[in-house]
Short mmCIF file of C-alpha atoms and ligand atoms in Angstrom, two decimals:
data_model
loop_
_atom_site.label_atom_id
_atom_site.label_comp_id
_atom_site.label_asym_id
_atom_site.label_seq_id
_atom_site.Cartn_x
_atom_site.Cartn_y
_atom_site.Cartn_z
CA UNK D 1 53.96 21.04 21.05
CA UNK D 2 53.51 24.10 23.75
CA UNK D 3 51.71 24.09 26.76
CA UNK D 4 50.85 21.38 28.90
CA UNK D 5 49.69 18.39 27.45
CA UNK D 6 46.59 16.67 28.35
CA UNK D 7 47.87 13.02 28.86
CA UNK D 8 51.69 12.06 29.91
CA UNK D 9 52.92 8.88 30.66
CA UNK D 10 52.75 9.95 34.03
CA UNK D 11 49.24 9.31 33.94
CA UNK D 12 49.34 5.86 32.45
CA UNK D 13 48.21 4.05 35.89
CA UNK D 14 49.49 1.12 37.02
CA UNK D 15 49.18 -2.45 34.66
CA UNK D 16 49.94 -5.03 37.09
CA UNK D 17 47.93 -8.08 36.03
CA UNK D 18 46.92 -6.75 32.59
CA UNK D 19 48.17 -8.38 29.22
CA UNK D 20 48.94 -6.11 26.69
CA UNK D 21 49.73 -6.74 22.54
CA UNK D 22 51.10 -3.88 20.67
CA UNK D 23 51.74 -4.84 16.84
CA UNK D 24 54.96 -2.95 15.18
CA UNK D 25 55.89 -2.85 18.82
CA UNK D 26 59.90 -2.71 17.52
CA UNK D 27 59.67 0.66 15.98
CA UNK D 28 58.72 4.12 16.16
CA UNK D 29 55.29 4.96 17.77
CA UNK D 30 54.69 0.77 18.64
CA UNK D 31 57.76 0.85 20.11
CA UNK D 32 57.06 3.46 22.81
CA UNK D 33 53.68 2.32 23.01
CA UNK D 34 55.13 -1.39 24.27
CA UNK D 35 57.75 0.44 26.62
CA UNK D 36 55.22 2.61 28.00
CA UNK D 37 52.95 -0.23 28.96
CA UNK D 38 55.98 -2.43 30.38
CA UNK D 39 57.10 0.34 32.48
CA UNK D 40 53.71 0.35 34.31
CA UNK D 41 54.19 -3.26 34.57
CA UNK D 42 52.28 -5.18 32.05
CA UNK D 43 52.96 -7.99 30.40
CA UNK D 44 53.86 -6.85 26.88
CA UNK D 45 53.53 -8.99 23.73
CA UNK D 46 55.67 -7.39 20.97
CA UNK D 47 54.21 -8.28 17.25
CA UNK D 48 56.81 -8.21 14.61
CA UNK D 49 57.42 -9.28 11.31
CA UNK D 50 61.26 -9.98 11.96
CA UNK D 51 62.33 -12.04 14.62
CA UNK D 52 65.39 -10.52 15.29
CA UNK D 53 64.47 -6.87 15.16
CA UNK D 54 61.24 -7.81 17.15
CA UNK D 55 63.97 -9.66 19.85
CA UNK D 56 66.54 -6.69 20.13
CA UNK D 57 63.28 -4.13 21.11
CA UNK D 58 62.19 -6.54 23.37
CA UNK D 59 65.22 -6.24 24.98
CA UNK D 60 66.00 -2.74 24.77
CA UNK D 61 62.72 -2.48 26.39
CA UNK D 62 63.55 -5.15 29.33
CA UNK D 63 66.60 -2.98 29.88
CA UNK D 64 64.83 0.49 30.56
CA UNK D 65 61.29 -0.73 32.00
CA UNK D 66 63.29 -3.15 34.46
CA UNK D 67 60.33 -5.47 33.47
CA UNK D 68 60.96 -9.03 32.16
CA UNK D 69 57.78 -10.00 31.40
CA UNK D 70 57.95 -8.42 27.61
CA UNK D 71 58.22 -11.06 25.08
CA UNK D 72 58.20 -11.38 21.09
CA UNK D 73 55.18 -12.84 19.00
CA UNK D 74 56.24 -13.01 15.19
CA UNK D 75 53.54 -12.47 11.96
CA UNK D 76 53.27 -10.93 8.57
CA UNK D 77 50.08 -8.54 8.88
CA UNK D 78 50.28 -8.94 5.38
CA UNK D 79 50.02 -12.90 5.37
CA UNK D 80 47.01 -13.49 7.61
CA UNK D 81 47.64 -16.95 7.45
CA UNK D 82 51.13 -16.44 9.54
CA UNK D 83 48.79 -13.51 11.97
CA UNK D 84 45.91 -16.39 12.30
CA UNK D 85 48.54 -18.67 13.50
CA UNK D 86 50.12 -15.84 15.65
CA UNK D 87 47.02 -15.11 17.08
CA UNK D 88 45.68 -18.88 17.78
CA UNK D 89 49.09 -19.55 19.45
CA UNK D 90 48.44 -16.34 21.88
CA UNK D 91 45.09 -17.76 21.89
CA UNK D 92 46.47 -21.17 23.29
CA UNK D 93 48.65 -20.06 26.00
CA UNK D 94 45.20 -19.11 28.17
CA UNK D 95 46.63 -15.99 28.97
CA UNK D 96 44.16 -13.17 29.23
CA UNK D 97 44.37 -9.84 26.70
CA UNK D 98 43.37 -6.12 28.38
CA UNK D 99 44.40 -4.16 25.80
CA UNK D 100 45.34 -4.78 22.22
CA UNK D 101 46.96 -2.33 20.11
CA UNK D 102 46.37 -2.57 16.47
CA UNK D 103 49.53 0.06 15.32
CA UNK D 104 52.15 -1.69 12.33
CA UNK D 105 51.76 -0.41 9.12
CA UNK D 106 53.13 0.88 5.56
CA UNK D 107 52.53 3.95 4.38
CA UNK D 108 52.70 4.96 0.75
CA UNK D 109 54.21 2.25 -0.84
CA UNK D 110 54.70 1.33 -4.63
CA UNK D 111 52.02 -1.07 -6.16
CA UNK D 112 51.61 -4.68 -5.06
CA UNK D 113 49.56 -7.17 -3.70
CA UNK D 114 49.59 -10.16 -1.70
CA UNK D 115 49.28 -13.60 -1.86
CA UNK D 116 45.38 -13.21 -1.64
CA UNK D 117 45.42 -10.64 -4.55
CA UNK D 118 44.67 -7.81 -2.43
CA UNK D 119 46.84 -4.57 -2.45
CA UNK D 120 49.50 -5.07 0.16
CA UNK D 121 48.60 -1.48 2.49
CA UNK D 122 45.11 -2.43 2.47
CA UNK D 123 46.33 -6.34 3.15
CA UNK D 124 48.53 -5.05 6.44
CA UNK D 125 47.22 -2.33 7.80
CA UNK D 126 43.77 -3.58 7.59
CA UNK D 127 43.08 -6.89 7.04
CA UNK D 128 45.88 -8.38 8.47
CA UNK D 129 44.45 -6.62 11.91
CA UNK D 130 41.36 -7.62 10.41
CA UNK D 131 42.33 -11.20 11.23
CA UNK D 132 44.24 -10.44 14.31
CA UNK D 133 41.37 -8.60 16.17
CA UNK D 134 38.69 -11.11 15.45
CA UNK D 135 40.71 -14.16 16.66
CA UNK D 136 42.08 -12.66 19.44
CA UNK D 137 38.10 -10.91 20.35
CA UNK D 138 36.90 -13.94 22.87
CA UNK D 139 39.83 -13.65 25.16
CA UNK D 140 39.50 -9.89 25.36
CA UNK D 141 35.89 -10.30 25.76
CA UNK D 142 36.55 -12.76 28.56
CA UNK D 143 39.39 -10.15 29.95
CA UNK D 144 37.35 -7.58 30.62
CA UNK D 145 37.67 -4.08 31.02
CA UNK D 146 39.90 -3.95 28.54
CA UNK D 147 40.51 -2.08 25.40
CA UNK D 148 40.98 -1.92 21.32
CA UNK D 149 43.13 0.66 19.77
CA UNK D 150 43.12 0.93 15.97
CA UNK D 151 46.06 3.41 15.26
CA UNK D 152 44.49 5.31 11.97
CA UNK D 153 45.69 8.71 10.20
CA UNK D 154 44.76 11.99 9.25
CA UNK D 155 45.74 10.32 6.10
CA UNK D 156 42.11 8.79 5.86
CA UNK D 157 40.82 11.91 4.11
CA UNK D 158 42.90 10.73 1.06
CA UNK D 159 41.05 8.11 0.86
CA UNK D 160 38.51 7.55 -2.43
CA UNK D 161 35.25 9.65 -1.86
CA UNK D 162 32.47 6.78 -0.56
CA UNK D 163 35.79 5.68 1.45
CA UNK D 164 36.01 2.51 0.97
CA UNK D 165 35.89 1.60 -3.24
CA UNK D 166 34.83 -1.82 -3.51
CA UNK D 167 33.88 -1.82 -6.91
CA UNK D 168 37.50 -1.46 -6.78
CA UNK D 169 39.63 -2.31 -4.12
CA UNK D 170 43.19 -2.04 -5.05
CA UNK D 171 42.77 0.97 -6.15
CA UNK D 172 45.55 0.33 -9.03
CA UNK D 173 45.12 3.68 -11.02
CA UNK D 174 45.05 5.44 -8.05
CA UNK D 175 48.41 6.93 -6.46
CA UNK D 176 49.62 5.51 -3.11
CA UNK D 177 48.74 8.12 -0.61
CA UNK D 178 44.99 7.47 -1.94
CA UNK D 179 45.87 3.58 -1.26
CA UNK D 180 47.30 4.58 2.32
CA UNK D 181 44.21 6.88 3.02
CA UNK D 182 42.15 4.00 2.09
CA UNK D 183 43.65 1.32 4.39
CA UNK D 184 43.13 4.08 7.49
CA UNK D 185 39.59 5.16 7.00
CA UNK D 186 39.36 1.29 6.99
CA UNK D 187 40.58 1.43 10.42
CA UNK D 188 38.21 4.07 11.19
CA UNK D 189 35.21 2.27 9.61
CA UNK D 190 36.88 -1.22 11.55
CA UNK D 191 36.24 0.75 14.67
CA UNK D 192 32.66 2.22 13.95
CA UNK D 193 31.39 -1.52 13.32
CA UNK D 194 33.41 -3.29 15.82
CA UNK D 195 32.22 -0.34 18.89
CA UNK D 196 28.93 -1.29 17.58
CA UNK D 197 29.00 -5.01 17.88
CA UNK D 198 30.46 -4.83 21.52
CA UNK D 199 28.00 -2.38 22.24
CA UNK D 200 27.17 -3.24 26.09
CA UNK D 201 30.31 -4.84 27.17
CA UNK D 202 33.12 -3.84 28.82
CA UNK D 203 35.16 -3.53 25.76
CA UNK D 204 36.50 -0.19 24.54
CA UNK D 205 37.63 0.20 21.42
CA UNK D 206 38.54 3.61 19.75
CA UNK D 207 40.59 4.66 16.82
CA UNK D 208 43.65 7.40 17.13
CA UNK D 209 45.71 9.49 14.39
CA UNK D 210 48.92 9.75 16.39
CA UNK D 211 50.27 13.17 14.54
CA UNK D 212 52.77 13.48 12.64
CA UNK D 213 55.61 11.80 14.10
CA UNK D 214 59.05 11.90 13.40
CA UNK D 215 59.61 7.59 12.29
CA UNK D 216 60.92 5.07 10.02
CA UNK D 217 57.54 5.12 7.92
CA UNK D 218 57.83 7.23 5.06
CA UNK D 219 61.19 5.58 4.23
CA UNK D 220 60.64 3.53 1.75
CA UNK D 221 58.38 6.30 0.08
CA UNK D 222 61.18 8.71 0.67
CA UNK D 223 63.17 6.28 -1.16
CA UNK D 224 60.77 6.53 -4.77
CA UNK D 225 60.64 10.33 -4.53
CA UNK D 226 62.73 13.14 -6.11
CA UNK D 227 65.24 15.22 -4.95
CA UNK D 228 62.63 18.13 -4.44
CA UNK D 229 59.98 15.97 -2.50
CA UNK D 230 62.81 14.74 -0.17
CA UNK D 231 63.38 17.97 0.70
CA UNK D 232 60.74 19.29 1.08
CA UNK D 233 59.49 15.76 3.43
CA UNK D 234 62.92 16.21 5.53
CA UNK D 235 62.37 20.28 6.30
CA UNK D 236 58.71 19.30 6.97
CA UNK D 237 60.17 16.39 9.62
CA UNK D 238 62.56 18.49 11.19
CA UNK D 239 60.64 21.64 11.71
CA UNK D 240 56.94 19.99 12.28
CA UNK D 241 57.11 16.53 13.30
CA UNK D 242 56.50 15.33 16.60
CA UNK D 243 58.90 12.88 18.27
CA UNK D 244 58.22 9.42 18.97
CA UNK D 245 57.58 9.45 22.58
CA UNK D 246 54.75 12.17 22.51
CA UNK D 247 53.57 9.91 18.59
CA UNK D 248 52.67 7.04 21.44
CA UNK D 249 50.42 9.06 23.61
CA UNK D 250 47.08 9.33 21.79
CA UNK D 251 47.69 5.49 21.80
CA UNK D 252 48.72 5.36 25.32
CA UNK D 253 45.53 7.68 26.04
CA UNK D 254 42.88 5.42 24.23
CA UNK D 255 44.38 2.04 25.61
CA UNK D 256 44.98 3.14 29.50
CA UNK D 257 43.04 6.06 30.51
CA UNK D 258 40.38 6.24 32.73
CA UNK D 259 39.12 8.93 31.20
CA UNK D 260 37.75 6.10 28.40
CA UNK D 261 35.66 4.12 30.84
CA UNK D 262 34.61 7.10 32.11
CA UNK D 263 33.20 9.33 29.29
CA UNK D 264 32.26 5.27 27.98
CA UNK D 265 33.89 6.71 24.60
CA UNK D 266 33.28 3.67 22.59
CA UNK D 267 33.57 4.27 18.83
CA UNK D 268 35.68 7.44 18.43
CA UNK D 269 38.49 9.21 16.86
CA UNK D 270 41.24 10.71 18.49
CA UNK D 271 44.34 12.99 17.88
CA UNK D 272 46.84 14.09 19.14
CA UNK D 273 47.59 14.78 22.28
CA UNK D 274 44.86 12.61 23.63
CA UNK D 275 41.91 15.01 22.37
CA UNK D 276 38.71 13.92 20.71
CA UNK D 277 38.90 14.86 17.20
CA UNK D 278 35.78 15.18 14.90
CA UNK D 279 35.53 13.23 11.46
CA UNK D 280 34.33 13.76 7.53
CA UNK D 281 31.41 12.31 7.47
CA UNK D 282 32.43 9.90 5.13
CA UNK D 283 34.36 8.09 7.65
CA UNK D 284 31.59 7.68 9.96
CA UNK D 285 28.75 5.98 7.66
CA UNK D 286 27.92 2.85 9.77
CA UNK D 287 26.28 1.83 6.38
CA UNK D 288 30.21 1.74 4.84
CA UNK D 289 31.27 0.38 7.62
CA UNK D 290 28.46 -2.07 8.12
CA UNK D 291 29.19 -3.77 4.65
CA UNK D 292 33.25 -3.33 4.96
CA UNK D 293 32.42 -5.87 7.71
CA UNK D 294 30.26 -8.07 5.68
CA UNK D 295 32.71 -7.93 2.47
CA UNK D 296 36.12 -8.78 4.85
CA UNK D 297 33.80 -11.62 6.38
CA UNK D 298 33.20 -13.24 2.51
CA UNK D 299 36.79 -12.20 1.83
CA UNK D 300 38.36 -14.34 4.41
CA UNK D 301 36.04 -16.74 3.90
CA UNK D 302 36.83 -17.47 0.77
CA UNK D 303 40.63 -16.83 0.75
CA UNK D 304 41.24 -18.99 4.46
CA UNK D 305 38.25 -20.54 4.93
CA UNK D 306 37.95 -18.37 8.66
N1 NAP H 401 54.79 8.41 11.58
C1 NAP H 401 53.53 9.30 11.80
O1 NAP H 401 53.54 10.35 10.94
C2 NAP H 401 52.12 8.25 11.09
C3 NAP H 401 51.24 9.44 11.33
C4 NAP H 401 49.82 8.83 11.03
C5 NAP H 401 49.59 7.86 11.69
N2 NAP H 401 50.56 6.94 11.64
C6 NAP H 401 50.50 5.42 12.10
O2 NAP H 401 51.17 4.57 13.00
C7 NAP H 401 51.43 3.46 12.76
C8 NAP H 401 52.80 3.06 13.23
O3 NAP H 401 53.53 3.48 12.50
P1 NAP H 401 55.41 4.09 12.81
O4 NAP H 401 55.14 5.75 12.51
O5 NAP H 401 55.52 3.82 13.87
O6 NAP H 401 56.00 3.76 11.80
P2 NAP H 401 57.54 2.98 12.18
O7 NAP H 401 58.58 2.87 12.80
O8 NAP H 401 57.60 2.43 10.21
O9 NAP H 401 56.62 1.48 12.48
C9 NAP H 401 55.97 0.43 11.62
C10 NAP H 401 55.47 -0.63 12.61
O10 NAP H 401 54.72 -1.85 11.62
C11 NAP H 401 55.78 -2.34 11.00
N3 NAP H 401 54.89 -3.45 10.03
C12 NAP H 401 54.97 -2.76 8.69
N4 NAP H 401 54.30 -4.02 8.22
C13 NAP H 401 54.06 -5.37 8.77
C14 NAP H 401 53.74 -6.52 8.50
N5 NAP H 401 53.26 -6.61 7.11
N6 NAP H 401 53.45 -7.37 9.65
C15 NAP H 401 54.48 -6.46 10.84
N7 NAP H 401 54.50 -5.87 11.11
C16 NAP H 401 54.36 -4.69 10.59
C17 NAP H 401 57.06 -2.37 11.22
O11 NAP H 401 57.93 -3.89 11.07
P3 NAP H 401 59.61 -3.73 10.71
O12 NAP H 401 60.63 -3.02 11.43
O13 NAP H 401 59.28 -5.20 10.30
O14 NAP H 401 59.18 -2.93 9.18
C18 NAP H 401 57.39 -1.44 12.45
O15 NAP H 401 57.49 -2.17 13.73
C19 NAP H 401 51.22 3.20 11.34
O16 NAP H 401 49.79 2.21 11.56
C20 NAP H 401 51.08 4.40 10.64
O17 NAP H 401 50.16 4.03 9.73
C21 NAP H 401 52.14 6.92 11.60
#
């Protein structure tokens, strides 16, 4: 990345008195996002599926930032009951919530269903974050000004041509990258519909593509590839991938920059680093976004009674 970055850690304002939640905050982009919120004095809650990995990350953040107000909240986003329980526990504490970064994700994993019969990437990357956000929304709305950041990906372009395939949501016959793309376009469509529902409120929600970042996310995908694909990806990472610090900047911009409120950016999509991006028309279709919201509410009502 050459030239002056549009946003750097130094541009994050002081966050004393602010509370932030970062999902997948124990690793990669989420770890740096949580660490830099903590460095600016926020009370940070790192959501992780493994308490051990989460606690190790929290200890590291505390040591590096000298901020002791960092903690773990255990949840598994593919298990919506666990996610709902974690969110309910947070709500019961009666803390405010100014920043929610829906960052956790899995990429191009082999076909697998969660316990409710939904493909794992869609269940984790999109539906788990829907449950979390919806449960936390009353607190977020009571903590204005507040932000919700949904970490998507440029890979939204690999989604089916209708964006969401409502007739075949699990996409069993498609490849793992198409299924990942559908989960990531869902993050964008969710942002669009949420922004519409939050119109006129002091809650700014946006989606981001962090960039091509050298993290652990491709480990599982790579372990299922042949020598040639593995080699190409390793070389591409070495030559073109951003480091995790730069990879977190676009999320941190959407989560903290005063520019978001000044320009009233809502339902937008940002690309690295902190630049307003342009989406393909199938990712800005308000009708698909509203349909996805309704479809999701019906599914969660049927499966969890929520
Ligand atoms: N890296 C890139 O090039 C890139 C590009 C575009 C978009 N993104 C997006 O950026 C986000 C962060 O990814 P990353 O690159 O930083 O990868 P990462 O280092 O693998 O981090 C992913 C995080 O998500 C957590 N996670 C996975 N499944 C979960 C579940 N069921 N419940 C709760 N947490 C779960 C992981 O926890 P564990 O430690 O337990 O696995 C980990 O903390 C993802 O949404 C990804 O789609 C990344």
